[in-house]
Short mmCIF file of C-alpha atoms and ligand atoms in Angstrom, two decimals:
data_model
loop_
_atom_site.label_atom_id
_atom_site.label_comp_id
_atom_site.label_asym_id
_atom_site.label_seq_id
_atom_site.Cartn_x
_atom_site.Cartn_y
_atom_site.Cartn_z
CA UNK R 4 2.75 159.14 105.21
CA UNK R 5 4.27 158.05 102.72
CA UNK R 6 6.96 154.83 103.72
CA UNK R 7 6.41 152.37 106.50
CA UNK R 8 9.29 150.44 107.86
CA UNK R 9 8.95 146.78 108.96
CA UNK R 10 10.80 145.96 111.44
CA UNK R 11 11.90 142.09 111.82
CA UNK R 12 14.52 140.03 111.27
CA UNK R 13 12.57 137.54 109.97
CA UNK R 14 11.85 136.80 106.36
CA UNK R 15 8.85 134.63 106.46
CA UNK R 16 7.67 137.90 108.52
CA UNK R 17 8.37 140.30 105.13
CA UNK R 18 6.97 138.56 103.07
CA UNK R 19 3.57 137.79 104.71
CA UNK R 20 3.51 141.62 105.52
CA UNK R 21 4.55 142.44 102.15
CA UNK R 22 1.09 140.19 100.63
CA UNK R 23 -1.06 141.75 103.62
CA UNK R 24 -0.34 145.03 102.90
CA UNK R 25 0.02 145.44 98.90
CA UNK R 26 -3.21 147.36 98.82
CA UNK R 27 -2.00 150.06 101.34
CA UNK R 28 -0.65 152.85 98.96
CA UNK R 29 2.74 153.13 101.13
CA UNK R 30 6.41 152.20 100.47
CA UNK R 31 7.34 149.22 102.54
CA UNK R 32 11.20 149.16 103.83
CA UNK R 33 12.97 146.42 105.61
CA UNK R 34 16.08 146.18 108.42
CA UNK R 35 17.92 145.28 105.03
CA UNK R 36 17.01 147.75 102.96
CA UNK R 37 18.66 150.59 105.46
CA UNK R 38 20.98 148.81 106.69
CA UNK R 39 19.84 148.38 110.41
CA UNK R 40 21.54 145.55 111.69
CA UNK R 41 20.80 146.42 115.62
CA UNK R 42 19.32 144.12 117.20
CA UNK R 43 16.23 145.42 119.94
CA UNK R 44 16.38 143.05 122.95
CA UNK R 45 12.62 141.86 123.55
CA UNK R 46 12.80 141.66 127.61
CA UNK R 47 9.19 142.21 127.61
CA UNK R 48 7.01 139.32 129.21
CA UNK R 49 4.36 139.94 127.14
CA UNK R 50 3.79 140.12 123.08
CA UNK R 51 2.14 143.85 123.55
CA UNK R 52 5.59 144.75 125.09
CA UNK R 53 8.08 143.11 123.08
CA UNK R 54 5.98 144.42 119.85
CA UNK R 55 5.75 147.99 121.20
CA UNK R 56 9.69 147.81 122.20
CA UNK R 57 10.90 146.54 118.58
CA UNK R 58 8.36 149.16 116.74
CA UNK R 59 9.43 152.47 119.17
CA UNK R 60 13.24 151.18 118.95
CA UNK R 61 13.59 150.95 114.97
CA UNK R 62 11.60 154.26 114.31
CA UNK R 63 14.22 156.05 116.95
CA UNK R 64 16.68 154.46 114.87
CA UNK R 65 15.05 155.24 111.36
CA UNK R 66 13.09 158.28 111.87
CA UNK R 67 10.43 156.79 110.25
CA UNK R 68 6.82 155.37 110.89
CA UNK R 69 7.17 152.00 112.20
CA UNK R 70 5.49 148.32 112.48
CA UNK R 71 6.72 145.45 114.46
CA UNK R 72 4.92 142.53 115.49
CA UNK R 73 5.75 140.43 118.33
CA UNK R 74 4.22 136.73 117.69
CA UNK R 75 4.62 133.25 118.95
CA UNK R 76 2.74 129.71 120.18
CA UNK R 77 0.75 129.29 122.89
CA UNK R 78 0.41 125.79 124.12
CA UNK R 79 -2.60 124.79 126.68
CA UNK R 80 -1.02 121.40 128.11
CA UNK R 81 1.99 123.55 128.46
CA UNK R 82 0.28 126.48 130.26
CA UNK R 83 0.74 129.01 127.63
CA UNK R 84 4.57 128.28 126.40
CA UNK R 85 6.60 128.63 124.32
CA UNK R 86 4.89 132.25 124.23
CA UNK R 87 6.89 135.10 124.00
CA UNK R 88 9.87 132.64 123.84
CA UNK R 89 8.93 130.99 120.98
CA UNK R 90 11.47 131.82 118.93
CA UNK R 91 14.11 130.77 121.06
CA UNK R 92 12.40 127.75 122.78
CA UNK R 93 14.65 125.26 123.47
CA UNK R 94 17.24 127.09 122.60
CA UNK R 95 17.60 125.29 119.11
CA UNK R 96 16.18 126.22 115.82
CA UNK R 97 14.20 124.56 112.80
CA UNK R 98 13.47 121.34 112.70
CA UNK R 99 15.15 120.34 116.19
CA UNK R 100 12.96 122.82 117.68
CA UNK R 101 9.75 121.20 116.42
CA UNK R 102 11.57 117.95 117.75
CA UNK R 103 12.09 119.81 121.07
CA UNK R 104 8.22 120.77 120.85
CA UNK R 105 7.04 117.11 120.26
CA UNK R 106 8.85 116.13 122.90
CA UNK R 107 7.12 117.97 125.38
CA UNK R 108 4.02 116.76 124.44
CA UNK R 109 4.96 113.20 124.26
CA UNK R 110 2.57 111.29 126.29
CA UNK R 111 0.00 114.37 125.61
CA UNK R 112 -3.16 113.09 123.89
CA UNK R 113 -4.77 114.63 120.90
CA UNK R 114 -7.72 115.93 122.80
CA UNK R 115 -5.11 117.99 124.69
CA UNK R 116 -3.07 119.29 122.25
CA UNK R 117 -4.79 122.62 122.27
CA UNK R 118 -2.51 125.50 121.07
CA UNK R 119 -3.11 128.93 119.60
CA UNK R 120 -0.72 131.48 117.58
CA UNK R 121 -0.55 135.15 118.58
CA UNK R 122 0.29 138.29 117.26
CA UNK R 123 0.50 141.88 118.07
CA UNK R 124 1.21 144.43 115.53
CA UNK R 125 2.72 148.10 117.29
CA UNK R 126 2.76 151.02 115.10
CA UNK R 127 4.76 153.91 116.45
CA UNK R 128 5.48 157.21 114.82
CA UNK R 129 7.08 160.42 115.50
CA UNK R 130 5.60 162.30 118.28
CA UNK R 131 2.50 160.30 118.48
CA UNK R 132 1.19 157.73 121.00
CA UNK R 133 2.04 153.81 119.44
CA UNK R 134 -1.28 151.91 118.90
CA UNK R 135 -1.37 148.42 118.71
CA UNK R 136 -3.55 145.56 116.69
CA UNK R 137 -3.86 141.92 117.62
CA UNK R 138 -4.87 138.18 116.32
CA UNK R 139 -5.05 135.27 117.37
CA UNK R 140 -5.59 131.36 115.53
CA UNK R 141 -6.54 128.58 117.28
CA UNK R 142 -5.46 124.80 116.26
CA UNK R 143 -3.85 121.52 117.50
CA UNK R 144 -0.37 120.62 117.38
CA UNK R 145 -0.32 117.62 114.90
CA UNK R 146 2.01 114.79 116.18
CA UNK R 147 4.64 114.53 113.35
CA UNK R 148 5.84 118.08 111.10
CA UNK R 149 3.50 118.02 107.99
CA UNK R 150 4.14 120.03 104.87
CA UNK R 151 6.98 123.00 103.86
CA UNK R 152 5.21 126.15 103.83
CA UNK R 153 4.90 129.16 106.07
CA UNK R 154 7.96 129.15 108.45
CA UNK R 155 8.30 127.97 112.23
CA UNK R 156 6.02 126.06 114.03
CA UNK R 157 3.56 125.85 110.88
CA UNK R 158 4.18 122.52 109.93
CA UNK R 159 2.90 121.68 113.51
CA UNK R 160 0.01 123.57 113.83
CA UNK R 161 -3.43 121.73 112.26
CA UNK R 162 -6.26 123.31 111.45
CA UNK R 163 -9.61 121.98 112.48
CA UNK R 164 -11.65 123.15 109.50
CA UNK R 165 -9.01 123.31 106.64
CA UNK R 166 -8.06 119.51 108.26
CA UNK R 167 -4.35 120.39 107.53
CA UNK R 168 -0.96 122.18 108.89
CA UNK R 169 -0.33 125.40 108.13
CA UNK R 170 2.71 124.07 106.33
CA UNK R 171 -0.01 122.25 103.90
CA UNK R 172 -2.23 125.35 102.76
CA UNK R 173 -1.60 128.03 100.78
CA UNK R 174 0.65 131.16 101.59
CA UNK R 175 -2.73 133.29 100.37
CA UNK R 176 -4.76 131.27 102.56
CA UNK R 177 -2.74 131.37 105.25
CA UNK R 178 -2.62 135.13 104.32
CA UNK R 179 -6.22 135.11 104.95
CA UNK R 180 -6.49 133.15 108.30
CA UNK R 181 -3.62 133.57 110.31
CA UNK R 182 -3.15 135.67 113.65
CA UNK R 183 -0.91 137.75 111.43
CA UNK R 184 -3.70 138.53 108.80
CA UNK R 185 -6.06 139.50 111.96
CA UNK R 186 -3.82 141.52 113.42
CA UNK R 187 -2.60 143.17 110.39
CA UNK R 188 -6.42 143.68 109.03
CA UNK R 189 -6.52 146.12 112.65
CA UNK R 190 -2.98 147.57 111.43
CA UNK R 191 -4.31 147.91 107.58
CA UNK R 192 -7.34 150.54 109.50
CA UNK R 193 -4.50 151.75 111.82
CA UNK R 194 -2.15 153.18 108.70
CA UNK R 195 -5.33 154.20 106.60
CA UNK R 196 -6.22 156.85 108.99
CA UNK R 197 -2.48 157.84 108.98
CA UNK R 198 -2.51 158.51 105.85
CA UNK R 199 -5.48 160.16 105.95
CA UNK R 200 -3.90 162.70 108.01
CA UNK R 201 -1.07 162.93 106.26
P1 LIG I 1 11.58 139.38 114.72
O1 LIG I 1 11.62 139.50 116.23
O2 LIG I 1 12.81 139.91 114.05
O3 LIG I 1 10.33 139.92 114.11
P2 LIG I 1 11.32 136.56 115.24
O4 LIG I 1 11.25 135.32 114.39
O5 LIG I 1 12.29 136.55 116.40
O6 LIG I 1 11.57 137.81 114.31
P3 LIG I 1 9.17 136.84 117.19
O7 LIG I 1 10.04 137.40 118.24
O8 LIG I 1 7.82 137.47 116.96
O9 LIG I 1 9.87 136.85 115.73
O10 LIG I 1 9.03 135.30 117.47
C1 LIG I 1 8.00 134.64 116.90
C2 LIG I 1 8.33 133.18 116.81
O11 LIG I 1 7.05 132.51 116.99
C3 LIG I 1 8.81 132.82 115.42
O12 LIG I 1 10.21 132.79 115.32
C4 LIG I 1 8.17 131.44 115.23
O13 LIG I 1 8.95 130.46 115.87
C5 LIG I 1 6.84 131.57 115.98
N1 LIG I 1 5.80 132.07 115.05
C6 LIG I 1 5.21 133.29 115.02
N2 LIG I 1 4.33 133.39 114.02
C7 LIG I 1 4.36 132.22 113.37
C8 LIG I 1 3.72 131.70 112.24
O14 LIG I 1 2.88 132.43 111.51
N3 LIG I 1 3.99 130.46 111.88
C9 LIG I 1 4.87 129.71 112.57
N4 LIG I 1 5.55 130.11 113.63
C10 LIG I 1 5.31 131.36 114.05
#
């Protein structure tokens, strides 16, 4: 195997995929790059669905070995959303939608503003069953946006031990940390046994 295709629409996405997987010996392709503009509906209800509908979609469109992830936030006082509508919750974007966040936790005190981030990688190929790797970062979701890294909810989401966003640290050590990194550590062993076998 020789090219992998990574399959989102989102930027922020590429380029933390790009980092997490320069030691992986493969060419990495985007949407952009072939000029896949279809968009795969994610109807799933849960992040192992949506991810393993985006990564079997693009590689029947491509032909080629495919990775999607599906990710999002996962709120406690909230019971569990936005989830697998994060990107789309409150049906606004950017900073209104960390406004639109904030407000539902208004009166919610910092003792229960337990969230987590998850992600599930699918990697599907020709012929072959999909597999799937996943990851998961706890934290609290801070009261005001803090910081102008990462992308999304980051600038809400503080981290116990580094006592900071994920907006405030590093893109390596977020690179390191993040349910992404997990899940794409379990992808990383995933695609090195591919290409063991050609
Ligand atoms: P693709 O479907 O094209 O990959 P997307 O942005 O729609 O791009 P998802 O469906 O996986 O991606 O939605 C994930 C949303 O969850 C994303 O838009 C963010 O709002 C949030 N999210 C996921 N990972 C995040 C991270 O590392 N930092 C901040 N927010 C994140």
């Amino acid at each position: 195997m020789q090219q992998l295709l990574i399959a989102t629409h989102n930027p922020g996405k590429v380029r933390e995929f790009a980092a997490l997987f320069a030691d992986l010996q493969i060419t990495l392709l985007t949407l952009d790059d072939l000029g896949i503009t279809t968009e795969i509906a994610e109807t799933g209800e849960t992040f192992a669905a949506n991810a393993i509908l985006k990564a079997e979609g693009y590689m029947a469109l491509s032909g080629l070995p495919t990775l999607a992830d599906d990710s999002g936030l996962e709120v406690a006082a909230l019971g569990g959303a936005p989830g697998v509508h994060s990107a789309r919750y409150g049906g606004v974007k950017g900073e209104a939608q960390l406004r639109y966040l904030l407000d539902q936790l208004r009166d919610v005190p910092w003792h229960a503003r337990l969230a987590r981030f998850v992600c599930v990688i699918a990697l599907a190929r020709p012929g072959q069953p999909t597999e799937l790797a996943e990851g998961t970062l706890p934290g609290v979701i801070e009261h005001e946006p803090r910081g102008s890294g990462g992308f999304g909810y980051d600038p809400l989401f503080y981290l116990l031990d580094e006592h900071a966003t994920l907006a405030e640290i590093s893109a390596e050590r977020k690179n390191m940390l993040s349910h992404r990194a997990t899940a794409a550590r379990g992808a990383f062993q995933i695609l090195a046994r591919w290409r063991r076998e050609g």
